[in-house]
mmCIF file with all atom_site columns, C-alpha atoms in Angstrom:
data_model
loop_
_atom_site.group_PDB
_atom_site.id
_atom_site.type_symbol
_atom_site.label_atom_id
_atom_site.label_alt_id
_atom_site.label_comp_id
_atom_site.label_asym_id
_atom_site.label_entity_id
_atom_site.label_seq_id
_atom_site.pdbx_PDB_ins_code
_atom_site.Cartn_x
_atom_site.Cartn_y
_atom_site.Cartn_z
_atom_site.occupancy
_atom_site.B_iso_or_equiv
_atom_site.pdbx_formal_charge
_atom_site.auth_seq_id
_atom_site.auth_comp_id
_atom_site.auth_asym_id
_atom_site.auth_atom_id
_atom_site.pdbx_PDB_model_num
ATOM 1   C CA . MET A 1 1   ? 0.241   0.089  0.037   1.00 85.00 ? 1   MET A CA 1
ATOM 2   C CA . PRO A 1 2   ? 0.987   3.459  -0.633  1.00 94.00 ? 2   PRO A CA 1
ATOM 3   C CA . THR A 1 3   ? 3.184   6.100  1.530   1.00 97.00 ? 3   THR A CA 1
ATOM 4   C CA . LEU A 1 4   ? 1.680   9.097  3.090   1.00 98.00 ? 4   LEU A CA 1
ATOM 5   C CA . ILE A 1 5   ? 3.179   12.279 3.380   1.00 98.00 ? 5   ILE A CA 1
ATOM 6   C CA . LEU A 1 6   ? 0.746   14.375 5.521   1.00 98.00 ? 6   LEU A CA 1
ATOM 7   C CA . VAL A 1 7   ? 1.802   17.740 5.774   1.00 98.00 ? 7   VAL A CA 1
ATOM 8   C CA . ARG A 1 8   ? 0.212   20.639 7.812   1.00 98.00 ? 8   ARG A CA 1
ATOM 9   C CA . HIS A 1 9   ? -0.229  24.004 6.434   1.00 98.00 ? 9   HIS A CA 1
ATOM 10  C CA . GLY A 1 10  ? 2.937   26.391 7.111   1.00 97.00 ? 10  GLY A CA 1
ATOM 11  C CA . ARG A 1 11  ? 2.252   29.124 9.667   1.00 97.00 ? 11  ARG A CA 1
ATOM 12  C CA . SER A 1 12  ? -1.027  31.505 8.985   1.00 97.00 ? 12  SER A CA 1
ATOM 13  C CA . THR A 1 13  ? -2.423  35.220 10.087  1.00 96.00 ? 13  THR A CA 1
ATOM 14  C CA . ALA A 1 14  ? -4.385  33.402 11.959  1.00 96.00 ? 14  ALA A CA 1
ATOM 15  C CA . ASN A 1 15  ? -1.530  31.750 14.089  1.00 96.00 ? 15  ASN A CA 1
ATOM 16  C CA . THR A 1 16  ? 0.470   34.539 15.118  1.00 94.00 ? 16  THR A CA 1
ATOM 17  C CA . ALA A 1 17  ? -2.802  36.827 15.651  1.00 95.00 ? 17  ALA A CA 1
ATOM 18  C CA . GLY A 1 18  ? -3.412  33.323 18.367  1.00 94.00 ? 18  GLY A CA 1
ATOM 19  C CA . VAL A 1 19  ? -7.073  32.753 17.290  1.00 95.00 ? 19  VAL A CA 1
ATOM 20  C CA . LEU A 1 20  ? -8.946  29.107 16.257  1.00 96.00 ? 20  LEU A CA 1
ATOM 21  C CA . ALA A 1 21  ? -9.569  29.902 12.537  1.00 95.00 ? 21  ALA A CA 1
ATOM 22  C CA . GLY A 1 22  ? -10.922 26.130 12.624  1.00 95.00 ? 22  GLY A CA 1
ATOM 23  C CA . TRP A 1 23  ? -13.338 26.750 8.800   1.00 97.00 ? 23  TRP A CA 1
ATOM 24  C CA . THR A 1 24  ? -13.379 30.375 8.639   1.00 95.00 ? 24  THR A CA 1
ATOM 25  C CA . PRO A 1 25  ? -12.659 31.419 5.283   1.00 95.00 ? 25  PRO A CA 1
ATOM 26  C CA . HIS A 1 26  ? -9.227  34.187 4.145   1.00 95.00 ? 26  HIS A CA 1
ATOM 27  C CA . VAL A 1 27  ? -7.184  32.759 6.346   1.00 97.00 ? 27  VAL A CA 1
ATOM 28  C CA . ALA A 1 28  ? -4.360  33.301 4.721   1.00 98.00 ? 28  ALA A CA 1
ATOM 29  C CA . LEU A 1 29  ? -0.726  32.073 5.192   1.00 97.00 ? 29  LEU A CA 1
ATOM 30  C CA . ASP A 1 30  ? 1.413   35.183 6.750   1.00 97.00 ? 30  ASP A CA 1
ATOM 31  C CA . GLU A 1 31  ? 5.185   36.583 5.217   1.00 97.00 ? 31  GLU A CA 1
ATOM 32  C CA . ARG A 1 32  ? 6.372   33.689 7.511   1.00 96.00 ? 32  ARG A CA 1
ATOM 33  C CA . GLY A 1 33  ? 3.892   30.125 6.526   1.00 97.00 ? 33  GLY A CA 1
ATOM 34  C CA . ALA A 1 34  ? 5.228   31.770 2.620   1.00 98.00 ? 34  ALA A CA 1
ATOM 35  C CA . GLU A 1 35  ? 9.187   31.036 3.139   1.00 97.00 ? 35  GLU A CA 1
ATOM 36  C CA . GLN A 1 36  ? 7.616   27.502 5.085   1.00 97.00 ? 36  GLN A CA 1
ATOM 37  C CA . ALA A 1 37  ? 5.326   26.722 1.990   1.00 98.00 ? 37  ALA A CA 1
ATOM 38  C CA . ALA A 1 38  ? 8.498   28.044 -0.480  1.00 98.00 ? 38  ALA A CA 1
ATOM 39  C CA . ALA A 1 39  ? 10.387  26.031 0.529   1.00 97.00 ? 39  ALA A CA 1
ATOM 40  C CA . LEU A 1 40  ? 8.894   22.743 -0.102  1.00 97.00 ? 40  LEU A CA 1
ATOM 41  C CA . PRO A 1 41  ? 9.392   21.910 -3.206  1.00 97.00 ? 41  PRO A CA 1
ATOM 42  C CA . GLY A 1 42  ? 13.101  22.159 -2.500  1.00 96.00 ? 42  GLY A CA 1
ATOM 43  C CA . ARG A 1 43  ? 12.254  19.742 0.674   1.00 96.00 ? 43  ARG A CA 1
ATOM 44  C CA . LEU A 1 44  ? 10.899  17.281 -1.324  1.00 96.00 ? 44  LEU A CA 1
ATOM 45  C CA . GLU A 1 45  ? 13.065  17.219 -3.968  1.00 95.00 ? 45  GLU A CA 1
ATOM 46  C CA . GLY A 1 46  ? 13.253  13.533 -5.472  1.00 90.00 ? 46  GLY A CA 1
ATOM 47  C CA . LEU A 1 47  ? 10.422  12.212 -3.661  1.00 95.00 ? 47  LEU A CA 1
ATOM 48  C CA . PRO A 1 48  ? 7.826   10.453 -6.490  1.00 96.00 ? 48  PRO A CA 1
ATOM 49  C CA . VAL A 1 49  ? 4.952   12.132 -5.361  1.00 97.00 ? 49  VAL A CA 1
ATOM 50  C CA . ALA A 1 50  ? 1.743   10.639 -7.439  1.00 97.00 ? 50  ALA A CA 1
ATOM 51  C CA . GLU A 1 51  ? -0.714  12.477 -5.780  1.00 98.00 ? 51  GLU A CA 1
ATOM 52  C CA . VAL A 1 52  ? -1.331  15.624 -3.711  1.00 98.00 ? 52  VAL A CA 1
ATOM 53  C CA . VAL A 1 53  ? -4.708  16.101 -1.991  1.00 98.00 ? 53  VAL A CA 1
ATOM 54  C CA . THR A 1 54  ? -5.282  19.299 -0.322  1.00 98.00 ? 54  THR A CA 1
ATOM 55  C CA . SER A 1 55  ? -7.582  20.579 2.460   1.00 98.00 ? 55  SER A CA 1
ATOM 56  C CA . PRO A 1 56  ? -10.046 23.495 0.914   1.00 98.00 ? 56  PRO A CA 1
ATOM 57  C CA . LEU A 1 57  ? -9.415  26.305 3.170   1.00 98.00 ? 57  LEU A CA 1
ATOM 58  C CA . GLN A 1 58  ? -6.897  28.623 2.382   1.00 98.00 ? 58  GLN A CA 1
ATOM 59  C CA . ARG A 1 59  ? -3.900  28.464 4.287   1.00 98.00 ? 59  ARG A CA 1
ATOM 60  C CA . CYS A 1 60  ? -3.894  24.571 2.858   1.00 98.00 ? 60  CYS A CA 1
ATOM 61  C CA . GLN A 1 61  ? -4.195  25.594 -0.837  1.00 98.00 ? 61  GLN A CA 1
ATOM 62  C CA . GLU A 1 62  ? -1.244  28.371 -0.694  1.00 98.00 ? 62  GLU A CA 1
ATOM 63  C CA . THR A 1 63  ? 1.502   25.839 0.668   1.00 98.00 ? 63  THR A CA 1
ATOM 64  C CA . VAL A 1 64  ? 1.147   23.756 -1.853  1.00 98.00 ? 64  VAL A CA 1
ATOM 65  C CA . ARG A 1 65  ? 0.383   25.852 -4.689  1.00 98.00 ? 65  ARG A CA 1
ATOM 66  C CA . PRO A 1 66  ? 4.734   26.206 -5.252  1.00 98.00 ? 66  PRO A CA 1
ATOM 67  C CA . LEU A 1 67  ? 5.264   22.770 -5.133  1.00 98.00 ? 67  LEU A CA 1
ATOM 68  C CA . LEU A 1 68  ? 2.209   22.415 -7.804  1.00 98.00 ? 68  LEU A CA 1
ATOM 69  C CA . ASP A 1 69  ? 3.829   25.106 -9.800  1.00 98.00 ? 69  ASP A CA 1
ATOM 70  C CA . ALA A 1 70  ? 7.242   22.856 -9.406  1.00 97.00 ? 70  ALA A CA 1
ATOM 71  C CA . ARG A 1 71  ? 5.762   20.086 -10.355 1.00 97.00 ? 71  ARG A CA 1
ATOM 72  C CA . PRO A 1 72  ? 3.908   20.522 -13.694 1.00 95.00 ? 72  PRO A CA 1
ATOM 73  C CA . GLY A 1 73  ? 0.937   17.848 -14.328 1.00 95.00 ? 73  GLY A CA 1
ATOM 74  C CA . LEU A 1 74  ? 0.385   16.456 -10.715 1.00 97.00 ? 74  LEU A CA 1
ATOM 75  C CA . PRO A 1 75  ? -2.144  15.949 -10.516 1.00 97.00 ? 75  PRO A CA 1
ATOM 76  C CA . ALA A 1 76  ? -4.132  17.699 -7.629  1.00 97.00 ? 76  ALA A CA 1
ATOM 77  C CA . HIS A 1 77  ? -7.449  17.204 -5.466  1.00 98.00 ? 77  HIS A CA 1
ATOM 78  C CA . THR A 1 78  ? -10.016 18.361 -2.802  1.00 98.00 ? 78  THR A CA 1
ATOM 79  C CA . ASP A 1 79  ? -10.871 16.504 -0.257  1.00 98.00 ? 79  ASP A CA 1
ATOM 80  C CA . GLU A 1 80  ? -13.213 18.157 2.870   1.00 98.00 ? 80  GLU A CA 1
ATOM 81  C CA . ARG A 1 81  ? -12.462 15.520 4.630   1.00 98.00 ? 81  ARG A CA 1
ATOM 82  C CA . ILE A 1 82  ? -9.025  16.426 6.188   1.00 98.00 ? 82  ILE A CA 1
ATOM 83  C CA . GLY A 1 83  ? -10.439 19.758 6.368   1.00 98.00 ? 83  GLY A CA 1
ATOM 84  C CA . GLU A 1 84  ? -10.058 20.886 9.723   1.00 97.00 ? 84  GLU A CA 1
ATOM 85  C CA . CYS A 1 85  ? -12.255 20.289 12.797  1.00 97.00 ? 85  CYS A CA 1
ATOM 86  C CA . HIS A 1 86  ? -15.299 21.903 13.305  1.00 97.00 ? 86  HIS A CA 1
ATOM 87  C CA . TYR A 1 87  ? -15.283 24.068 16.068  1.00 97.00 ? 87  TYR A CA 1
ATOM 88  C CA . GLY A 1 88  ? -18.785 26.053 15.480  1.00 96.00 ? 88  GLY A CA 1
ATOM 89  C CA . ASP A 1 89  ? -18.886 28.563 17.741  1.00 96.00 ? 89  ASP A CA 1
ATOM 90  C CA . TRP A 1 90  ? -15.602 28.136 19.124  1.00 96.00 ? 90  TRP A CA 1
ATOM 91  C CA . SER A 1 91  ? -14.025 29.486 15.506  1.00 96.00 ? 91  SER A CA 1
ATOM 92  C CA . GLY A 1 92  ? -12.683 33.050 15.077  1.00 94.00 ? 92  GLY A CA 1
ATOM 93  C CA . ARG A 1 93  ? -11.730 33.577 18.702  1.00 95.00 ? 93  ARG A CA 1
ATOM 94  C CA . LYS A 1 94  ? -9.106  34.118 20.488  1.00 95.00 ? 94  LYS A CA 1
ATOM 95  C CA . LEU A 1 95  ? -6.591  31.132 22.009  1.00 93.00 ? 95  LEU A CA 1
ATOM 96  C CA . ALA A 1 96  ? -5.547  32.987 25.718  1.00 92.00 ? 96  ALA A CA 1
ATOM 97  C CA . GLU A 1 97  ? -9.941  32.994 26.023  1.00 94.00 ? 97  GLU A CA 1
ATOM 98  C CA . LEU A 1 98  ? -11.132 29.717 25.645  1.00 94.00 ? 98  LEU A CA 1
ATOM 99  C CA . LYS A 1 99  ? -8.503  29.076 28.040  1.00 91.00 ? 99  LYS A CA 1
ATOM 100 C CA . ASP A 1 100 ? -11.068 29.597 30.388  1.00 91.00 ? 100 ASP A CA 1
ATOM 101 C CA . GLU A 1 101 ? -13.967 27.092 29.139  1.00 94.00 ? 101 GLU A CA 1
ATOM 102 C CA . PRO A 1 102 ? -15.416 23.971 30.668  1.00 95.00 ? 102 PRO A CA 1
ATOM 103 C CA . LEU A 1 103 ? -14.880 21.985 26.861  1.00 96.00 ? 103 LEU A CA 1
ATOM 104 C CA . MET A 1 104 ? -11.370 22.865 26.991  1.00 95.00 ? 104 MET A CA 1
ATOM 105 C CA . GLU A 1 105 ? -9.971  20.486 29.778  1.00 95.00 ? 105 GLU A CA 1
ATOM 106 C CA . VAL A 1 106 ? -12.072 18.118 28.116  1.00 96.00 ? 106 VAL A CA 1
ATOM 107 C CA . VAL A 1 107 ? -10.927 18.443 24.291  1.00 96.00 ? 107 VAL A CA 1
ATOM 108 C CA . GLN A 1 108 ? -6.907  18.892 26.464  1.00 95.00 ? 108 GLN A CA 1
ATOM 109 C CA . ALA A 1 109 ? -7.518  15.379 28.709  1.00 95.00 ? 109 ALA A CA 1
ATOM 110 C CA . HIS A 1 110 ? -11.397 13.916 26.552  1.00 97.00 ? 110 HIS A CA 1
ATOM 111 C CA . PRO A 1 111 ? -10.745 14.918 23.461  1.00 97.00 ? 111 PRO A CA 1
ATOM 112 C CA . SER A 1 112 ? -13.060 11.356 22.494  1.00 97.00 ? 112 SER A CA 1
ATOM 113 C CA . ALA A 1 113 ? -15.802 13.236 24.373  1.00 97.00 ? 113 ALA A CA 1
ATOM 114 C CA . ALA A 1 114 ? -15.212 16.910 23.396  1.00 97.00 ? 114 ALA A CA 1
ATOM 115 C CA . ALA A 1 115 ? -17.965 18.271 21.069  1.00 97.00 ? 115 ALA A CA 1
ATOM 116 C CA . PHE A 1 116 ? -17.566 21.964 19.685  1.00 97.00 ? 116 PHE A CA 1
ATOM 117 C CA . PRO A 1 117 ? -20.959 23.873 20.353  1.00 97.00 ? 117 PRO A CA 1
ATOM 118 C CA . GLY A 1 118 ? -22.459 24.287 16.707  1.00 97.00 ? 118 GLY A CA 1
ATOM 119 C CA . GLY A 1 119 ? -19.347 22.091 15.748  1.00 97.00 ? 119 GLY A CA 1
ATOM 120 C CA . GLU A 1 120 ? -18.725 18.265 15.588  1.00 98.00 ? 120 GLU A CA 1
ATOM 121 C CA . SER A 1 121 ? -17.338 16.335 17.626  1.00 98.00 ? 121 SER A CA 1
ATOM 122 C CA . MET A 1 122 ? -13.168 15.209 17.527  1.00 98.00 ? 122 MET A CA 1
ATOM 123 C CA . ARG A 1 123 ? -14.132 11.561 17.054  1.00 98.00 ? 123 ARG A CA 1
ATOM 124 C CA . ALA A 1 124 ? -16.181 12.779 14.014  1.00 98.00 ? 124 ALA A CA 1
ATOM 125 C CA . MET A 1 125 ? -13.433 14.218 13.155  1.00 98.00 ? 125 MET A CA 1
ATOM 126 C CA . GLN A 1 126 ? -10.953 11.226 13.339  1.00 98.00 ? 126 GLN A CA 1
ATOM 127 C CA . THR A 1 127 ? -13.225 9.049  11.075  1.00 98.00 ? 127 THR A CA 1
ATOM 128 C CA . ARG A 1 128 ? -13.501 11.372 8.462   1.00 98.00 ? 128 ARG A CA 1
ATOM 129 C CA . ALA A 1 129 ? -10.361 12.197 7.549   1.00 98.00 ? 129 ALA A CA 1
ATOM 130 C CA . ALA A 1 130 ? -9.577  8.508  8.317   1.00 98.00 ? 130 ALA A CA 1
ATOM 131 C CA . GLU A 1 131 ? -12.149 6.887  5.138   1.00 98.00 ? 131 GLU A CA 1
ATOM 132 C CA . ALA A 1 132 ? -10.507 9.577  3.749   1.00 98.00 ? 132 ALA A CA 1
ATOM 133 C CA . VAL A 1 133 ? -7.479  7.547  3.627   1.00 98.00 ? 133 VAL A CA 1
ATOM 134 C CA . ARG A 1 134 ? -7.954  4.442  3.891   1.00 97.00 ? 134 ARG A CA 1
ATOM 135 C CA . GLU A 1 135 ? -10.143 6.114  0.595   1.00 98.00 ? 135 GLU A CA 1
ATOM 136 C CA . TRP A 1 136 ? -6.869  6.756  -1.141  1.00 98.00 ? 136 TRP A CA 1
ATOM 137 C CA . ASN A 1 137 ? -4.580  4.573  -0.532  1.00 97.00 ? 137 ASN A CA 1
ATOM 138 C CA . ALA A 1 138 ? -6.852  2.892  -2.297  1.00 97.00 ? 138 ALA A CA 1
ATOM 139 C CA . ARG A 1 139 ? -6.780  4.828  -5.255  1.00 97.00 ? 139 ARG A CA 1
ATOM 140 C CA . VAL A 1 140 ? -3.484  6.300  -5.393  1.00 98.00 ? 140 VAL A CA 1
ATOM 141 C CA . GLU A 1 141 ? -2.166  1.917  -5.344  1.00 97.00 ? 141 GLU A CA 1
ATOM 142 C CA . ARG A 1 142 ? -4.671  1.323  -7.965  1.00 97.00 ? 142 ARG A CA 1
ATOM 143 C CA . ASP A 1 143 ? -3.241  3.654  -9.890  1.00 97.00 ? 143 ASP A CA 1
ATOM 144 C CA . HIS A 1 144 ? 0.019   4.357  -9.079  1.00 97.00 ? 144 HIS A CA 1
ATOM 145 C CA . GLY A 1 145 ? 1.514   1.001  -7.805  1.00 96.00 ? 145 GLY A CA 1
ATOM 146 C CA . ALA A 1 146 ? 1.546   -0.308 -3.862  1.00 93.00 ? 146 ALA A CA 1
ATOM 147 C CA . ASP A 1 147 ? 4.927   2.047  -4.475  1.00 95.00 ? 147 ASP A CA 1
ATOM 148 C CA . ALA A 1 148 ? 3.286   5.081  -4.706  1.00 97.00 ? 148 ALA A CA 1
ATOM 149 C CA . VAL A 1 149 ? 3.519   8.368  -2.444  1.00 97.00 ? 149 VAL A CA 1
ATOM 150 C CA . TYR A 1 150 ? 1.344   10.943 -2.040  1.00 98.00 ? 150 TYR A CA 1
ATOM 151 C CA . LEU A 1 151 ? 1.067   14.194 -0.080  1.00 98.00 ? 151 LEU A CA 1
ATOM 152 C CA . MET A 1 152 ? -2.569  15.248 1.606   1.00 98.00 ? 152 MET A CA 1
ATOM 153 C CA . CYS A 1 153 ? -1.920  18.962 2.943   1.00 98.00 ? 153 CYS A CA 1
ATOM 154 C CA . SER A 1 154 ? -4.193  19.168 5.780   1.00 98.00 ? 154 SER A CA 1
ATOM 155 C CA . HIS A 1 155 ? -4.284  21.187 9.333   1.00 98.00 ? 155 HIS A CA 1
ATOM 156 C CA . GLY A 1 156 ? -2.718  19.900 13.025  1.00 97.00 ? 156 GLY A CA 1
ATOM 157 C CA . ASP A 1 157 ? -5.509  18.101 15.245  1.00 97.00 ? 157 ASP A CA 1
ATOM 158 C CA . ILE A 1 158 ? -6.263  16.195 11.741  1.00 98.00 ? 158 ILE A CA 1
ATOM 159 C CA . ILE A 1 159 ? -2.703  15.160 10.569  1.00 98.00 ? 159 ILE A CA 1
ATOM 160 C CA . LYS A 1 160 ? -2.296  14.440 15.409  1.00 98.00 ? 160 LYS A CA 1
ATOM 161 C CA . SER A 1 161 ? -5.474  12.215 15.464  1.00 98.00 ? 161 SER A CA 1
ATOM 162 C CA . LEU A 1 162 ? -4.051  10.202 12.086  1.00 98.00 ? 162 LEU A CA 1
ATOM 163 C CA . VAL A 1 163 ? -0.793  9.601  13.358  1.00 98.00 ? 163 VAL A CA 1
ATOM 164 C CA . ALA A 1 164 ? -3.473  7.982  16.325  1.00 98.00 ? 164 ALA A CA 1
ATOM 165 C CA . ASP A 1 165 ? -4.825  6.017  13.832  1.00 97.00 ? 165 ASP A CA 1
ATOM 166 C CA . ALA A 1 166 ? -1.827  4.746  12.545  1.00 97.00 ? 166 ALA A CA 1
ATOM 167 C CA . LEU A 1 167 ? -0.027  4.032  16.124  1.00 97.00 ? 167 LEU A CA 1
ATOM 168 C CA . GLY A 1 168 ? -3.221  2.546  16.765  1.00 97.00 ? 168 GLY A CA 1
ATOM 169 C CA . LEU A 1 169 ? -3.307  5.103  20.004  1.00 97.00 ? 169 LEU A CA 1
ATOM 170 C CA . HIS A 1 170 ? -7.152  6.348  21.635  1.00 97.00 ? 170 HIS A CA 1
ATOM 171 C CA . LEU A 1 171 ? -7.378  9.496  20.158  1.00 97.00 ? 171 LEU A CA 1
ATOM 172 C CA . ASP A 1 172 ? -7.425  10.383 24.408  1.00 97.00 ? 172 ASP A CA 1
ATOM 173 C CA . LEU A 1 173 ? -3.784  10.279 23.943  1.00 97.00 ? 173 LEU A CA 1
ATOM 174 C CA . PHE A 1 174 ? -3.741  11.872 20.491  1.00 96.00 ? 174 PHE A CA 1
ATOM 175 C CA . GLN A 1 175 ? -2.481  15.871 22.442  1.00 95.00 ? 175 GLN A CA 1
ATOM 176 C CA . ARG A 1 176 ? 1.154   13.544 23.383  1.00 95.00 ? 176 ARG A CA 1
ATOM 177 C CA . ILE A 1 177 ? 1.535   14.834 19.447  1.00 96.00 ? 177 ILE A CA 1
ATOM 178 C CA . SER A 1 178 ? 3.237   17.695 17.804  1.00 93.00 ? 178 SER A CA 1
ATOM 179 C CA . VAL A 1 179 ? 2.749   19.282 14.413  1.00 95.00 ? 179 VAL A CA 1
ATOM 180 C CA . GLU A 1 180 ? 3.971   21.718 13.988  1.00 95.00 ? 180 GLU A CA 1
ATOM 181 C CA . PRO A 1 181 ? 3.121   24.695 10.836  1.00 96.00 ? 181 PRO A CA 1
ATOM 182 C CA . CYS A 1 182 ? 4.806   23.095 7.279   1.00 97.00 ? 182 CYS A CA 1
ATOM 183 C CA . SER A 1 183 ? 6.307   19.886 9.492   1.00 97.00 ? 183 SER A CA 1
ATOM 184 C CA . VAL A 1 184 ? 6.134   16.435 7.300   1.00 97.00 ? 184 VAL A CA 1
ATOM 185 C CA . THR A 1 185 ? 5.370   13.836 8.952   1.00 98.00 ? 185 THR A CA 1
ATOM 186 C CA . ALA A 1 186 ? 5.100   10.227 7.143   1.00 98.00 ? 186 ALA A CA 1
ATOM 187 C CA . ILE A 1 187 ? 3.452   7.202  7.235   1.00 98.00 ? 187 ILE A CA 1
ATOM 188 C CA . ARG A 1 188 ? 3.565   4.113  5.167   1.00 97.00 ? 188 ARG A CA 1
ATOM 189 C CA . TYR A 1 189 ? 0.669   2.076  4.779   1.00 97.00 ? 189 TYR A CA 1
ATOM 190 C CA . THR A 1 190 ? 1.014   -1.817 4.501   1.00 94.00 ? 190 THR A CA 1
ATOM 191 C CA . ARG A 1 191 ? -1.169  -5.112 4.557   1.00 91.00 ? 191 ARG A CA 1
ATOM 192 C CA . LEU A 1 192 ? -1.132  -5.758 8.296   1.00 93.00 ? 192 LEU A CA 1
ATOM 193 C CA . ARG A 1 193 ? -0.660  -1.976 9.647   1.00 95.00 ? 193 ARG A CA 1
ATOM 194 C CA . PRO A 1 194 ? 1.088   1.384  9.066   1.00 97.00 ? 194 PRO A CA 1
ATOM 195 C CA . PHE A 1 195 ? 4.329   2.649  10.360  1.00 97.00 ? 195 PHE A CA 1
ATOM 196 C CA . LEU A 1 196 ? 5.057   5.985  10.677  1.00 98.00 ? 196 LEU A CA 1
ATOM 197 C CA . VAL A 1 197 ? 8.279   6.744  9.326   1.00 96.00 ? 197 VAL A CA 1
ATOM 198 C CA . ARG A 1 198 ? 7.903   10.576 10.144  1.00 96.00 ? 198 ARG A CA 1
ATOM 199 C CA . LEU A 1 199 ? 6.424   12.652 12.452  1.00 97.00 ? 199 LEU A CA 1
ATOM 200 C CA . GLY A 1 200 ? 6.649   16.599 12.439  1.00 95.00 ? 200 GLY A CA 1
ATOM 201 C CA . ASP A 1 201 ? 9.860   16.989 10.600  1.00 95.00 ? 201 ASP A CA 1
ATOM 202 C CA . THR A 1 202 ? 10.431  20.902 10.019  1.00 92.00 ? 202 THR A CA 1
ATOM 203 C CA . GLY A 1 203 ? 14.464  20.186 8.638   1.00 85.00 ? 203 GLY A CA 1
ATOM 204 C CA . ASP A 1 204 ? 15.410  21.952 11.729  1.00 75.00 ? 204 ASP A CA 1
ATOM 205 C CA . PHE A 1 205 ? 16.045  21.929 15.355  1.00 73.00 ? 205 PHE A CA 1
ATOM 206 C CA . ALA A 1 206 ? 14.266  25.602 16.437  1.00 72.00 ? 206 ALA A CA 1
ATOM 207 C CA . SER A 1 207 ? 11.167  24.361 18.026  1.00 67.00 ? 207 SER A CA 1
ATOM 208 C CA . LEU A 1 208 ? 13.655  22.940 20.476  1.00 72.00 ? 208 LEU A CA 1
ATOM 209 C CA . ALA A 1 209 ? 15.022  25.727 21.928  1.00 75.00 ? 209 ALA A CA 1
ATOM 210 C CA . PRO A 1 210 ? 14.327  27.530 24.719  1.00 76.00 ? 210 PRO A CA 1
ATOM 211 C CA . ARG A 1 211 ? 11.253  29.583 24.907  1.00 64.00 ? 211 ARG A CA 1
ATOM 212 C CA . GLU A 1 212 ? 11.513  33.275 26.723  1.00 68.00 ? 212 GLU A CA 1
ATOM 213 C CA . GLU A 1 213 ? 7.123   32.254 27.701  1.00 62.00 ? 213 GLU A CA 1
ATOM 214 C CA . PRO A 1 214 ? 6.943   28.315 28.570  1.00 56.00 ? 214 PRO A CA 1
ATOM 215 C CA . ALA A 1 215 ? 5.413   26.317 26.599  1.00 56.00 ? 215 ALA A CA 1
ATOM 216 C CA . GLY A 1 216 ? 3.116   24.909 28.901  1.00 62.00 ? 216 GLY A CA 1
ATOM 217 C CA . ASP A 1 217 ? 1.334   21.770 29.433  1.00 66.00 ? 217 ASP A CA 1
ATOM 218 C CA . ASP A 1 218 ? -1.644  21.523 27.075  1.00 69.00 ? 218 ASP A CA 1
ATOM 219 C CA . ALA A 1 219 ? -1.722  21.235 23.838  1.00 65.00 ? 219 ALA A CA 1
ATOM 220 C CA . PRO A 1 220 ? -2.159  24.022 21.121  1.00 69.00 ? 220 PRO A CA 1
ATOM 221 C CA . VAL A 1 221 ? -6.127  23.578 19.955  1.00 67.00 ? 221 VAL A CA 1
ATOM 222 C CA . GLY A 1 222 ? -5.121  23.103 15.769  1.00 64.00 ? 222 GLY A CA 1
ATOM 223 C CA . GLY A 1 223 ? -2.181  23.079 16.640  1.00 59.00 ? 223 GLY A CA 1
ATOM 224 C CA . GLY A 1 224 ? -0.336  25.949 17.407  1.00 64.00 ? 224 GLY A CA 1
ATOM 225 C CA . ALA A 1 225 ? 2.327   28.051 15.868  1.00 57.00 ? 225 ALA A CA 1
ATOM 226 C CA . GLY A 1 226 ? 4.895   26.343 16.050  1.00 60.00 ? 226 GLY A CA 1
ATOM 227 C CA . ALA A 1 227 ? 9.320   27.802 16.785  1.00 56.00 ? 227 ALA A CA 1
ATOM 228 C CA . PRO A 1 228 ? 9.160   31.811 17.292  1.00 57.00 ? 228 PRO A CA 1
#
């Protein structure tokens, strides 16, 4: 079965503003995010990507554009099932104010029980994304062979939930996974089991350096803004 390259979108204007974007329209990459996207073709050079599948949201579309420009004719598709979690009434709100919401504790400690007001549950998010991956695995294998490589550009919580699915982790453990903006995660699927072969690879170690303000114990909902 194919190898899936999961790319989180580059840093967005919502990331730097500390806003939970969700499906809010017109959330673009910021200057650094555009630089991250521009570097993506070089990072993936030599990798025979057979297909590209992307979330319909603008920040993901902008992230894959340099790759598609560098590889004319590379088939590209949009799939809403790998779009961001539907955060409902939380969308567009500051993460700093959401910290005081009682639901945030559930999101952090028991995400399989978390359902966003006016939105969807985290279980539903993971289910739709995992179903999309399995369908695309079959399609890519049919069209390009069992050793094919394809790429999906998606969002932090989606990618974390797919990693948890690949590792056989309960969704309640997915907040232990971290994927920074424009990071590359790779999962090689086989008949018996998936293998996680890369996780959150950004190509540098800046995010490991000590920060002036400690990162804290909570996982950033939506994925966070990455290294300063």
